Amino acid sequence: MFQLLQGHNQPAGQRNHRTRLVTKDGHCNIEFGNIEYSNQFAYLVDFWTTFVEIRWRFVLLLFVAVFTGSWFIFSLLWYWIAKSNGDMAGQNRTEGHIQCIDNVNGLTTAFLYSLETQTTIGYGGRALTGHCAGTVALIVIQSLVGVLINCFMCGIILAKISLPKKRAKTVTFSHTAVICLKKGSLCLLIRVANLRKTLLIGSQIYGKLLRTTTTPDGETIILDQVDIDFMVDAGKDNLFFVCPLTLYHVINRSSPFFDLSADTLPQQDFELVVFLDGTAESTSSSCQVRTSYIPQEIQWGYSFLPIISRTKTGKYRVDFSNFSKSVQVTTPHCVHCFEADVDQRNHNNHSQENHNNQLKRGIDNPGFQVIDIHDSVDVTTMG
């Protein structure tokens, strides 16, 4: 069932460094190429999402550039008004000259006045005289622009701080997965834990198996996706995610892992991506946590160590030192071996049950004659 790519039969030590689609911390390792130039303008149209998703270093650079740039642009306008009106020091002023701005004598003082106006500092050394309508209109425009810039930048910073993926940082998966017997079935087990005491409401767990397959027509499909159902003992939806959970996938005839064995597992070429969706209880924001496992990170014949215990005071204690640790247990070599053994045991149990029932019921004897015994029959007594 699992298709092996030609040229991928490298040693196991090198295969551990294979390229993943999803890293262990959930980032997607993919890039887009040959995108049409016109489609790149879509990022500018959706500028809010673009600014929220860019890195913090660019957000801080944008923060400094926007504020400093706006102060400088308006300082040029204040400088132009003051120079046009003859308010600068050294200009020939006529008798009875009315100033528009006091104490703006150059570009530096104009920049300081612009900064003081937009940040509402107002030291009092530079101010409008109120005799020029243009200065009144400009100070209104700059004040409105300053408010808009403040709202926009504060919104970006708050949106980045409250991104749902930050909540996902406190949800962790085990470093490896294990295959062992669970409830009479061969299962693939993964452990997940919520490091915060606040719950993830409506949690759902599912998986995707990514592999390269070849269709009957000879077409090679890269990253073919197959659904993998994961469950816990309490179900698979609306989990009570208050303590670490052990997820398991039953390997049966409908599972894509059905043809695997302990020997062939390390030579396979696939990637198992596990997703956990939920809503943060404290912020009501949806988040998704994901990780991936390659064949070399799946241990056949191992089981996770217990991590939950109860203290003398009645509290439940979680020991995270054993969160990803496993111990070797008795496990069938392959799924076919396990099913054959189960069928043989069921056949033996069925035969033993029939034998026991046969002993209980007895054996019919057609030559046995049944007579009726009546109470009136005389009993002969030996003298």
mmCIF file of C-alpha atoms in Angstrom:
data_model
loop_
_atom_site.group_PDB
_atom_site.id
_atom_site.type_symbol
_atom_site.label_atom_id
_atom_site.label_comp_id
_atom_site.label_asym_id
_atom_site.label_seq_id
_atom_site.Cartn_x
_atom_site.Cartn_y
_atom_site.Cartn_z
ATOM 1 C CA MET A 1 0.000 0.000 0.000
ATOM 2 C CA PHE A 2 2.813 2.374 0.781
ATOM 3 C CA GLN A 3 4.646 3.450 -2.351
ATOM 4 C CA LEU A 4 8.401 3.951 -2.089
ATOM 5 C CA LEU A 5 10.027 6.634 -4.222
ATOM 6 C CA GLN A 6 12.968 5.601 -6.358
ATOM 7 C CA GLY A 7 16.158 7.112 -5.072
ATOM 8 C CA HIS A 8 14.854 7.388 -1.497
ATOM 9 C CA ASN A 9 16.374 4.176 -0.208
ATOM 10 C CA GLN A 10 19.067 6.037 1.668
ATOM 11 C CA PRO A 11 20.433 4.804 4.983
ATOM 12 C CA ALA A 12 18.306 5.289 8.041
ATOM 13 C CA GLY A 13 20.695 7.838 9.515
ATOM 14 C CA GLN A 14 20.263 10.114 6.518
ATOM 15 C CA ARG A 15 16.523 9.580 6.335
ATOM 16 C CA ASN A 16 16.118 11.166 9.733
ATOM 17 C CA HIS A 17 17.015 14.496 8.147
ATOM 18 C CA ARG A 18 14.441 14.255 5.349
ATOM 19 C CA THR A 19 12.506 17.372 4.462
ATOM 20 C CA ARG A 20 9.215 17.702 6.293
ATOM 21 C CA LEU A 21 6.070 19.404 5.132
ATOM 22 C CA VAL A 22 5.182 20.232 8.754
ATOM 23 C CA THR A 23 7.886 20.755 11.356
ATOM 24 C CA LYS A 24 7.636 19.428 14.892
ATOM 25 C CA ASP A 25 6.498 22.858 16.141
ATOM 26 C CA GLY A 26 3.763 23.109 13.493
ATOM 27 C CA HIS A 27 5.266 25.385 10.823
ATOM 28 C CA CYS A 28 4.611 24.497 7.177
ATOM 29 C CA ASN A 29 7.741 24.006 5.102
ATOM 30 C CA ILE A 30 6.474 25.133 1.703
ATOM 31 C CA GLU A 31 7.165 27.953 -0.719
ATOM 32 C CA PHE A 32 5.235 29.375 -3.670
ATOM 33 C CA GLY A 33 6.965 30.018 -6.959
ATOM 34 C CA ASN A 34 6.101 31.540 -10.323
ATOM 35 C CA ILE A 35 3.297 33.661 -8.921
ATOM 36 C CA GLU A 36 2.063 36.236 -11.406
ATOM 37 C CA TYR A 37 3.196 39.777 -10.643
ATOM 38 C CA SER A 38 -0.395 41.035 -10.619
ATOM 39 C CA ASN A 39 -1.342 38.558 -7.885
ATOM 40 C CA GLN A 40 1.232 40.067 -5.536
ATOM 41 C CA PHE A 41 -0.932 43.172 -5.237
ATOM 42 C CA ALA A 42 -3.455 41.001 -3.381
ATOM 43 C CA TYR A 43 -1.181 41.279 -0.346
ATOM 44 C CA LEU A 44 -1.521 45.072 -0.490
ATOM 45 C CA VAL A 45 -5.290 44.883 -0.865
ATOM 46 C CA ASP A 46 -5.476 42.680 2.233
ATOM 47 C CA PHE A 47 -3.029 44.963 4.010
ATOM 48 C CA TRP A 48 -4.382 44.299 7.524
ATOM 49 C CA THR A 49 -3.689 40.554 7.361
ATOM 50 C CA THR A 50 -0.322 41.271 5.761
ATOM 51 C CA PHE A 51 0.740 43.590 8.588
ATOM 52 C CA VAL A 52 -0.528 41.214 11.289
ATOM 53 C CA GLU A 53 1.360 38.240 9.833
ATOM 54 C CA ILE A 54 4.723 39.927 9.230
ATOM 55 C CA ARG A 55 7.521 39.436 11.716
ATOM 56 C CA TRP A 56 7.931 41.584 14.801
ATOM 57 C CA ARG A 57 11.119 43.196 13.522
ATOM 58 C CA PHE A 58 9.208 44.594 10.558
ATOM 59 C CA VAL A 59 6.328 45.703 12.757
ATOM 60 C CA LEU A 60 8.704 47.684 14.965
ATOM 61 C CA LEU A 61 10.408 49.142 11.889
ATOM 62 C CA LEU A 62 7.002 50.118 10.504
ATOM 63 C CA PHE A 63 6.071 51.669 13.863
ATOM 64 C CA VAL A 64 9.152 53.903 13.895
ATOM 65 C CA ALA A 65 8.933 54.745 10.180
ATOM 66 C CA VAL A 66 5.254 55.718 10.224
ATOM 67 C CA PHE A 67 5.467 58.044 13.217
ATOM 68 C CA THR A 68 8.801 59.596 12.261
ATOM 69 C CA GLY A 69 7.714 59.993 8.649
ATOM 70 C CA SER A 70 4.461 61.705 9.573
ATOM 71 C CA TRP A 71 6.266 64.121 11.908
ATOM 72 C CA PHE A 72 8.760 64.984 9.194
ATOM 73 C CA ILE A 73 6.153 65.463 6.444
ATOM 74 C CA PHE A 74 4.075 67.814 8.558
ATOM 75 C CA SER A 75 7.222 69.648 9.688
ATOM 76 C CA LEU A 76 7.877 70.478 6.034
ATOM 77 C CA LEU A 77 4.373 71.947 5.773
ATOM 78 C CA TRP A 78 4.832 74.002 8.947
ATOM 79 C CA TYR A 79 8.213 75.201 7.694
ATOM 80 C CA TRP A 80 6.684 76.190 4.341
ATOM 81 C CA ILE A 81 3.858 78.141 6.027
ATOM 82 C CA ALA A 82 6.227 79.933 8.397
ATOM 83 C CA LYS A 83 8.667 80.836 5.612
ATOM 84 C CA SER A 84 5.922 81.931 3.227
ATOM 85 C CA ASN A 85 4.472 84.213 5.870
ATOM 86 C CA GLY A 86 7.868 85.652 6.768
ATOM 87 C CA ASP A 87 7.937 84.286 10.314
ATOM 88 C CA MET A 88 11.513 83.028 10.113
ATOM 89 C CA ALA A 89 14.297 84.792 11.961
ATOM 90 C CA GLY A 90 16.331 86.977 9.624
ATOM 91 C CA GLN A 91 13.516 87.546 7.155
ATOM 92 C CA ASN A 92 12.617 91.154 6.363
ATOM 93 C CA ARG A 93 9.412 91.737 8.225
ATOM 94 C CA THR A 94 7.226 94.716 7.453
ATOM 95 C CA GLU A 95 5.820 96.948 10.140
ATOM 96 C CA GLY A 96 2.662 95.465 11.561
ATOM 97 C CA HIS A 97 3.603 91.921 10.442
ATOM 98 C CA ILE A 98 1.246 89.259 11.831
ATOM 99 C CA GLN A 99 2.882 85.898 12.557
ATOM 100 C CA CYS A 100 1.135 82.587 11.911
ATOM 101 C CA ILE A 101 3.454 80.512 14.137
ATOM 102 C CA ASP A 102 5.551 81.711 17.054
ATOM 103 C CA ASN A 103 9.154 80.544 17.562
ATOM 104 C CA VAL A 104 9.463 78.469 14.374
ATOM 105 C CA ASN A 105 12.754 79.759 12.992
ATOM 106 C CA GLY A 106 13.981 76.790 10.919
ATOM 107 C CA LEU A 107 13.433 73.200 9.845
ATOM 108 C CA THR A 108 14.557 71.832 13.212
ATOM 109 C CA THR A 109 12.114 73.938 15.188
ATOM 110 C CA ALA A 110 9.408 73.103 12.639
ATOM 111 C CA PHE A 111 10.056 69.375 13.206
ATOM 112 C CA LEU A 112 9.883 69.859 16.984
ATOM 113 C CA TYR A 113 6.616 71.755 16.617
ATOM 114 C CA SER A 114 5.186 68.962 14.425
ATOM 115 C CA LEU A 115 6.207 66.323 16.990
ATOM 116 C CA GLU A 116 4.742 68.324 19.884
ATOM 117 C CA THR A 117 1.497 68.850 17.998
ATOM 118 C CA GLN A 118 0.936 65.215 16.973
ATOM 119 C CA THR A 119 1.897 63.775 20.365
ATOM 120 C CA THR A 120 -0.043 66.514 22.228
ATOM 121 C CA ILE A 121 3.016 67.437 24.314
ATOM 122 C CA GLY A 122 2.640 71.207 24.007
ATOM 123 C CA TYR A 123 5.653 72.674 25.812
ATOM 124 C CA GLY A 124 4.331 76.185 25.142
ATOM 125 C CA GLY A 125 7.427 77.591 23.446
ATOM 126 C CA ARG A 126 5.971 77.221 19.947
ATOM 127 C CA ALA A 127 2.308 77.829 19.184
ATOM 128 C CA LEU A 128 -0.156 79.097 16.632
ATOM 129 C CA THR A 129 -1.237 82.697 16.785
ATOM 130 C CA GLY A 130 -4.667 81.973 15.353
ATOM 131 C CA HIS A 131 -4.409 84.706 12.714
ATOM 132 C CA CYS A 132 -3.944 82.324 9.752
ATOM 133 C CA ALA A 133 -6.728 80.017 8.583
ATOM 134 C CA GLY A 134 -4.237 77.672 6.895
ATOM 135 C CA THR A 135 -2.467 76.876 10.157
ATOM 136 C CA VAL A 136 -5.759 76.075 11.868
ATOM 137 C CA ALA A 137 -6.733 73.681 9.073
ATOM 138 C CA LEU A 138 -3.283 72.026 9.107
ATOM 139 C CA ILE A 139 -3.277 71.433 12.854
ATOM 140 C CA VAL A 140 -6.721 69.818 12.606
ATOM 141 C CA ILE A 141 -5.530 67.540 9.779
ATOM 142 C CA GLN A 142 -2.370 66.538 11.639
ATOM 143 C CA SER A 143 -4.305 65.767 14.813
ATOM 144 C CA LEU A 144 -6.713 63.505 12.902
ATOM 145 C CA VAL A 145 -3.863 61.761 11.081
ATOM 146 C CA GLY A 146 -2.067 61.205 14.393
ATOM 147 C CA VAL A 147 -5.160 59.580 15.911
ATOM 148 C CA LEU A 148 -5.557 57.274 12.898
ATOM 149 C CA ILE A 149 -1.909 56.214 13.040
ATOM 150 C CA ASN A 150 -2.186 55.523 16.781
ATOM 151 C CA CYS A 151 -5.295 53.365 16.308
ATOM 152 C CA PHE A 152 -3.773 51.448 13.391
ATOM 153 C CA MET A 153 -0.461 50.681 15.087
ATOM 154 C CA CYS A 154 -2.063 49.797 18.425
ATOM 155 C CA GLY A 155 -4.470 47.478 16.596
ATOM 156 C CA ILE A 156 -1.627 45.677 14.824
ATOM 157 C CA ILE A 157 0.353 45.207 18.038
ATOM 158 C CA LEU A 158 -2.670 43.943 19.990
ATOM 159 C CA ALA A 159 -3.667 41.618 17.134
ATOM 160 C CA LYS A 160 -0.169 40.122 16.981
ATOM 161 C CA ILE A 161 -0.015 39.664 20.745
ATOM 162 C CA SER A 162 -3.403 37.911 20.824
ATOM 163 C CA LEU A 163 -2.828 35.647 17.811
ATOM 164 C CA PRO A 164 -4.369 32.186 18.435
ATOM 165 C CA LYS A 165 -1.113 30.469 17.455
ATOM 166 C CA LYS A 166 0.470 31.935 20.594
ATOM 167 C CA ARG A 167 -2.036 29.947 22.650
ATOM 168 C CA ALA A 168 -0.979 26.885 20.696
ATOM 169 C CA LYS A 169 2.551 27.234 22.083
ATOM 170 C CA THR A 170 1.281 25.861 25.402
ATOM 171 C CA VAL A 171 -0.043 22.656 23.804
ATOM 172 C CA THR A 172 2.622 20.034 23.187
ATOM 173 C CA PHE A 173 2.790 16.607 21.559
ATOM 174 C CA SER A 174 5.071 13.706 22.413
ATOM 175 C CA HIS A 175 8.311 13.621 20.440
ATOM 176 C CA THR A 176 7.620 10.105 19.183
ATOM 177 C CA ALA A 177 4.614 7.902 18.491
ATOM 178 C CA VAL A 178 4.361 4.251 19.549
ATOM 179 C CA ILE A 179 2.620 1.128 18.237
ATOM 180 C CA CYS A 180 1.420 -1.438 20.755
ATOM 181 C CA LEU A 181 -1.639 -3.385 21.866
ATOM 182 C CA LYS A 182 -4.512 -1.425 23.394
ATOM 183 C CA LYS A 183 -7.881 -2.901 24.328
ATOM 184 C CA GLY A 184 -7.237 -6.011 22.276
ATOM 185 C CA SER A 185 -6.260 -4.130 19.101
ATOM 186 C CA LEU A 186 -3.005 -3.022 17.564
ATOM 187 C CA CYS A 187 -2.945 0.778 17.817
ATOM 188 C CA LEU A 188 -0.800 3.787 17.009
ATOM 189 C CA LEU A 189 -0.514 5.998 20.114
ATOM 190 C CA ILE A 190 0.382 9.695 20.451
ATOM 191 C CA ARG A 191 0.370 11.778 23.609
ATOM 192 C CA VAL A 192 -0.745 15.446 23.834
ATOM 193 C CA ALA A 193 -0.824 17.813 26.808
ATOM 194 C CA ASN A 194 -2.201 21.251 27.621
ATOM 195 C CA LEU A 195 0.324 23.149 29.747
ATOM 196 C CA ARG A 196 -2.243 25.704 30.936
ATOM 197 C CA LYS A 197 -5.020 25.086 33.433
ATOM 198 C CA THR A 198 -7.499 26.925 31.199
ATOM 199 C CA LEU A 199 -9.274 24.491 28.914
ATOM 200 C CA LEU A 200 -9.502 24.267 25.156
ATOM 201 C CA ILE A 201 -13.239 24.089 24.520
ATOM 202 C CA GLY A 202 -14.643 21.824 21.808
ATOM 203 C CA SER A 203 -11.321 20.166 21.059
ATOM 204 C CA GLN A 204 -11.176 17.911 17.997
ATOM 205 C CA ILE A 205 -8.322 15.624 16.994
ATOM 206 C CA TYR A 206 -7.614 14.228 13.551
ATOM 207 C CA GLY A 207 -4.671 13.302 11.361
ATOM 208 C CA LYS A 208 -3.509 13.338 7.740
ATOM 209 C CA LEU A 209 -1.121 10.820 6.223
ATOM 210 C CA LEU A 210 0.997 12.461 3.517
ATOM 211 C CA ARG A 211 2.712 10.175 1.060
ATOM 212 C CA THR A 212 3.631 9.820 -2.600
ATOM 213 C CA THR A 213 1.367 7.429 -4.488
ATOM 214 C CA THR A 214 1.037 6.220 -8.070
ATOM 215 C CA THR A 215 -2.391 5.896 -9.649
ATOM 216 C CA PRO A 216 -3.347 2.948 -11.883
ATOM 217 C CA ASP A 217 -2.862 5.303 -14.840
ATOM 218 C CA GLY A 218 0.775 5.809 -13.898
ATOM 219 C CA GLU A 219 0.323 9.341 -12.523
ATOM 220 C CA THR A 220 2.505 10.170 -9.530
ATOM 221 C CA ILE A 221 0.703 12.159 -6.828
ATOM 222 C CA ILE A 222 3.005 13.977 -4.424
ATOM 223 C CA LEU A 223 1.605 14.724 -0.966
ATOM 224 C CA ASP A 224 -1.424 12.500 -1.379
ATOM 225 C CA GLN A 225 -3.554 12.953 1.756
ATOM 226 C CA VAL A 226 -5.310 10.144 3.624
ATOM 227 C CA ASP A 227 -7.539 10.713 6.654
ATOM 228 C CA ILE A 228 -6.400 9.181 9.942
ATOM 229 C CA ASP A 229 -8.959 8.917 12.748
ATOM 230 C CA PHE A 230 -7.670 9.402 16.279
ATOM 231 C CA MET A 231 -9.654 8.709 19.416
ATOM 232 C CA VAL A 232 -9.291 8.750 23.168
ATOM 233 C CA ASP A 233 -11.122 6.579 25.641
ATOM 234 C CA ALA A 234 -13.842 9.237 26.004
ATOM 235 C CA GLY A 235 -14.371 9.719 22.241
ATOM 236 C CA LYS A 236 -12.809 12.004 19.653
ATOM 237 C CA ASP A 237 -14.899 15.211 19.838
ATOM 238 C CA ASN A 238 -15.504 17.752 22.625
ATOM 239 C CA LEU A 239 -12.693 16.383 24.750
ATOM 240 C CA PHE A 240 -12.252 17.261 28.419
ATOM 241 C CA PHE A 241 -8.712 18.481 27.838
ATOM 242 C CA VAL A 242 -7.717 19.170 31.431
ATOM 243 C CA CYS A 243 -4.864 16.669 31.640
ATOM 244 C CA PRO A 244 -2.567 14.949 29.117
ATOM 245 C CA LEU A 245 -4.406 12.645 26.733
ATOM 246 C CA THR A 246 -3.206 9.589 24.861
ATOM 247 C CA LEU A 247 -4.581 9.488 21.329
ATOM 248 C CA TYR A 248 -4.817 6.172 19.531
ATOM 249 C CA HIS A 249 -5.560 5.011 16.009
ATOM 250 C CA VAL A 250 -6.743 1.440 15.584
ATOM 251 C CA ILE A 251 -4.741 -0.338 12.890
ATOM 252 C CA ASN A 252 -7.266 -2.533 11.098
ATOM 253 C CA ARG A 253 -8.076 -3.435 7.497
ATOM 254 C CA SER A 254 -9.393 0.072 6.787
ATOM 255 C CA SER A 255 -6.229 1.715 8.142
ATOM 256 C CA PRO A 256 -3.448 2.818 5.753
ATOM 257 C CA PHE A 257 -0.975 1.257 8.213
ATOM 258 C CA PHE A 258 -2.453 -2.233 7.741
ATOM 259 C CA ASP A 259 0.409 -3.566 5.603
ATOM 260 C CA LEU A 260 3.165 -2.322 7.911
ATOM 261 C CA SER A 261 5.362 -4.460 10.098
ATOM 262 C CA ALA A 262 8.169 -3.866 12.579
ATOM 263 C CA ASP A 263 10.749 -4.508 9.837
ATOM 264 C CA THR A 264 9.224 -2.459 7.001
ATOM 265 C CA LEU A 265 8.237 0.620 9.048
ATOM 266 C CA PRO A 266 11.691 2.328 9.082
ATOM 267 C CA GLN A 267 11.997 1.982 5.276
ATOM 268 C CA GLN A 268 8.715 3.760 4.517
ATOM 269 C CA ASP A 269 8.447 7.280 3.123
ATOM 270 C CA PHE A 270 5.463 9.109 4.599
ATOM 271 C CA GLU A 271 4.616 11.856 7.057
ATOM 272 C CA LEU A 272 1.852 11.688 9.650
ATOM 273 C CA VAL A 273 0.472 15.132 10.497
ATOM 274 C CA VAL A 274 -1.686 15.386 13.638
ATOM 275 C CA PHE A 275 -4.054 18.314 14.235
ATOM 276 C CA LEU A 276 -5.819 19.512 17.371
ATOM 277 C CA ASP A 277 -8.466 22.233 16.964
ATOM 278 C CA GLY A 278 -10.069 24.033 19.871
ATOM 279 C CA THR A 279 -11.293 27.321 21.313
ATOM 280 C CA ALA A 280 -9.348 29.024 24.105
ATOM 281 C CA GLU A 281 -11.524 29.383 27.190
ATOM 282 C CA SER A 282 -9.981 32.700 28.279
ATOM 283 C CA THR A 283 -10.104 34.550 24.927
ATOM 284 C CA SER A 284 -12.775 32.605 22.960
ATOM 285 C CA SER A 285 -10.396 32.534 19.986
ATOM 286 C CA SER A 286 -9.990 29.447 17.828
ATOM 287 C CA CYS A 287 -6.559 27.897 17.536
ATOM 288 C CA GLN A 288 -4.965 24.897 15.878
ATOM 289 C CA VAL A 289 -1.987 22.891 17.066
ATOM 290 C CA ARG A 290 -0.188 20.543 14.716
ATOM 291 C CA THR A 291 2.897 18.380 14.553
ATOM 292 C CA SER A 292 4.235 15.613 12.343
ATOM 293 C CA TYR A 293 5.870 12.211 12.638
ATOM 294 C CA ILE A 294 8.048 10.447 10.096
ATOM 295 C CA PRO A 295 8.569 6.649 10.172
ATOM 296 C CA GLN A 296 11.802 6.966 12.158
ATOM 297 C CA GLU A 297 9.833 8.709 14.940
ATOM 298 C CA ILE A 298 7.332 5.852 15.333
ATOM 299 C CA GLN A 299 8.428 3.116 17.765
ATOM 300 C CA TRP A 300 7.021 -0.348 17.119
ATOM 301 C CA GLY A 301 6.553 -2.417 20.251
ATOM 302 C CA TYR A 302 6.689 0.403 22.803
ATOM 303 C CA SER A 303 4.174 1.973 25.169
ATOM 304 C CA PHE A 304 4.168 5.316 26.970
ATOM 305 C CA LEU A 305 5.011 5.454 30.652
ATOM 306 C CA PRO A 306 2.221 6.553 33.019
ATOM 307 C CA ILE A 307 2.401 10.208 34.055
ATOM 308 C CA ILE A 308 -0.750 10.803 36.139
ATOM 309 C CA SER A 309 -0.810 9.908 39.818
ATOM 310 C CA ARG A 310 -2.763 10.896 42.906
ATOM 311 C CA THR A 311 -1.168 12.539 45.910
ATOM 312 C CA LYS A 312 -1.955 11.862 49.570
ATOM 313 C CA THR A 313 -3.903 15.120 49.730
ATOM 314 C CA GLY A 314 -6.270 13.959 46.990
ATOM 315 C CA LYS A 315 -4.864 16.062 44.140
ATOM 316 C CA TYR A 316 -3.946 14.715 40.727
ATOM 317 C CA ARG A 317 -0.320 15.152 39.750
ATOM 318 C CA VAL A 318 1.112 15.096 36.210
ATOM 319 C CA ASP A 319 4.771 14.117 35.874
ATOM 320 C CA PHE A 320 5.963 15.668 32.612
ATOM 321 C CA SER A 321 9.398 14.077 32.936
ATOM 322 C CA ASN A 322 7.855 10.874 31.535
ATOM 323 C CA PHE A 323 5.691 12.638 28.950
ATOM 324 C CA SER A 324 7.599 11.370 25.883
ATOM 325 C CA LYS A 325 9.281 8.365 27.498
ATOM 326 C CA SER A 326 8.289 4.856 26.442
ATOM 327 C CA VAL A 327 9.006 1.309 27.523
ATOM 328 C CA GLN A 328 9.256 -1.807 25.379
ATOM 329 C CA VAL A 329 6.255 -4.132 25.581
ATOM 330 C CA THR A 330 5.210 -7.386 23.938
ATOM 331 C CA THR A 331 3.728 -6.529 20.546
ATOM 332 C CA PRO A 332 2.906 -8.602 17.434
ATOM 333 C CA HIS A 333 5.423 -8.341 14.607
ATOM 334 C CA CYS A 334 2.792 -7.220 12.087
ATOM 335 C CA VAL A 335 -0.932 -6.661 11.802
ATOM 336 C CA HIS A 336 -1.429 -9.840 9.765
ATOM 337 C CA CYS A 337 0.322 -11.867 12.471
ATOM 338 C CA PHE A 338 -1.898 -10.320 15.111
ATOM 339 C CA GLU A 339 -5.118 -11.012 13.200
ATOM 340 C CA ALA A 340 -4.084 -14.564 12.424
ATOM 341 C CA ASP A 341 -3.339 -15.153 16.096
ATOM 342 C CA VAL A 342 -6.677 -13.655 17.097
ATOM 343 C CA ASP A 343 -8.536 -15.838 14.590
ATOM 344 C CA GLN A 344 -6.742 -18.923 15.879
ATOM 345 C CA ARG A 345 -7.591 -18.064 19.475
ATOM 346 C CA ASN A 346 -11.213 -17.410 18.557
ATOM 347 C CA HIS A 347 -11.367 -20.737 16.737
ATOM 348 C CA ASN A 348 -9.881 -22.583 19.714
ATOM 349 C CA ASN A 349 -12.229 -20.830 22.105
ATOM 350 C CA HIS A 350 -15.201 -21.664 19.883
ATOM 351 C CA SER A 351 -14.182 -25.324 19.689
ATOM 352 C CA GLN A 352 -13.698 -25.517 23.444
ATOM 353 C CA GLU A 353 -17.062 -23.874 23.988
ATOM 354 C CA ASN A 354 -18.798 -26.385 21.712
ATOM 355 C CA HIS A 355 -17.071 -29.246 23.535
ATOM 356 C CA ASN A 356 -18.157 -27.912 26.921
ATOM 357 C CA ASN A 357 -21.741 -27.442 25.748
ATOM 358 C CA GLN A 358 -21.724 -30.950 24.346
ATOM 359 C CA LEU A 359 -20.625 -32.344 27.704
ATOM 360 C CA LYS A 360 -23.360 -30.412 29.446
ATOM 361 C CA ARG A 361 -26.118 -31.571 27.093
ATOM 362 C CA GLY A 362 -24.985 -35.213 26.916
ATOM 363 C CA ILE A 363 -25.079 -37.509 23.880
ATOM 364 C CA ASP A 364 -28.369 -38.698 22.346
ATOM 365 C CA ASN A 365 -28.784 -42.518 22.332
ATOM 366 C CA PRO A 366 -31.453 -43.607 19.851
ATOM 367 C CA GLY A 367 -31.524 -47.185 21.282
ATOM 368 C CA PHE A 368 -32.454 -46.012 24.757
ATOM 369 C CA GLN A 369 -36.088 -46.841 25.597
ATOM 370 C CA VAL A 370 -37.979 -44.438 27.801
ATOM 371 C CA ILE A 371 -40.606 -45.821 30.143
ATOM 372 C CA ASP A 372 -43.063 -44.115 32.436
ATOM 373 C CA ILE A 373 -42.900 -44.883 36.145
ATOM 374 C CA HIS A 374 -46.256 -44.682 37.936
ATOM 375 C CA ASP A 375 -46.877 -44.427 41.660
ATOM 376 C CA SER A 376 -49.103 -47.548 41.671
ATOM 377 C CA VAL A 377 -46.252 -49.880 40.724
ATOM 378 C CA ASP A 378 -45.722 -52.575 43.389
ATOM 379 C CA VAL A 379 -42.358 -52.780 45.000
ATOM 380 C CA THR A 380 -41.031 -56.293 45.652
ATOM 381 C CA THR A 381 -39.181 -56.712 48.887
ATOM 382 C CA MET A 382 -36.582 -59.362 49.218
ATOM 383 C CA GLY A 383 -37.231 -61.673 52.169
#
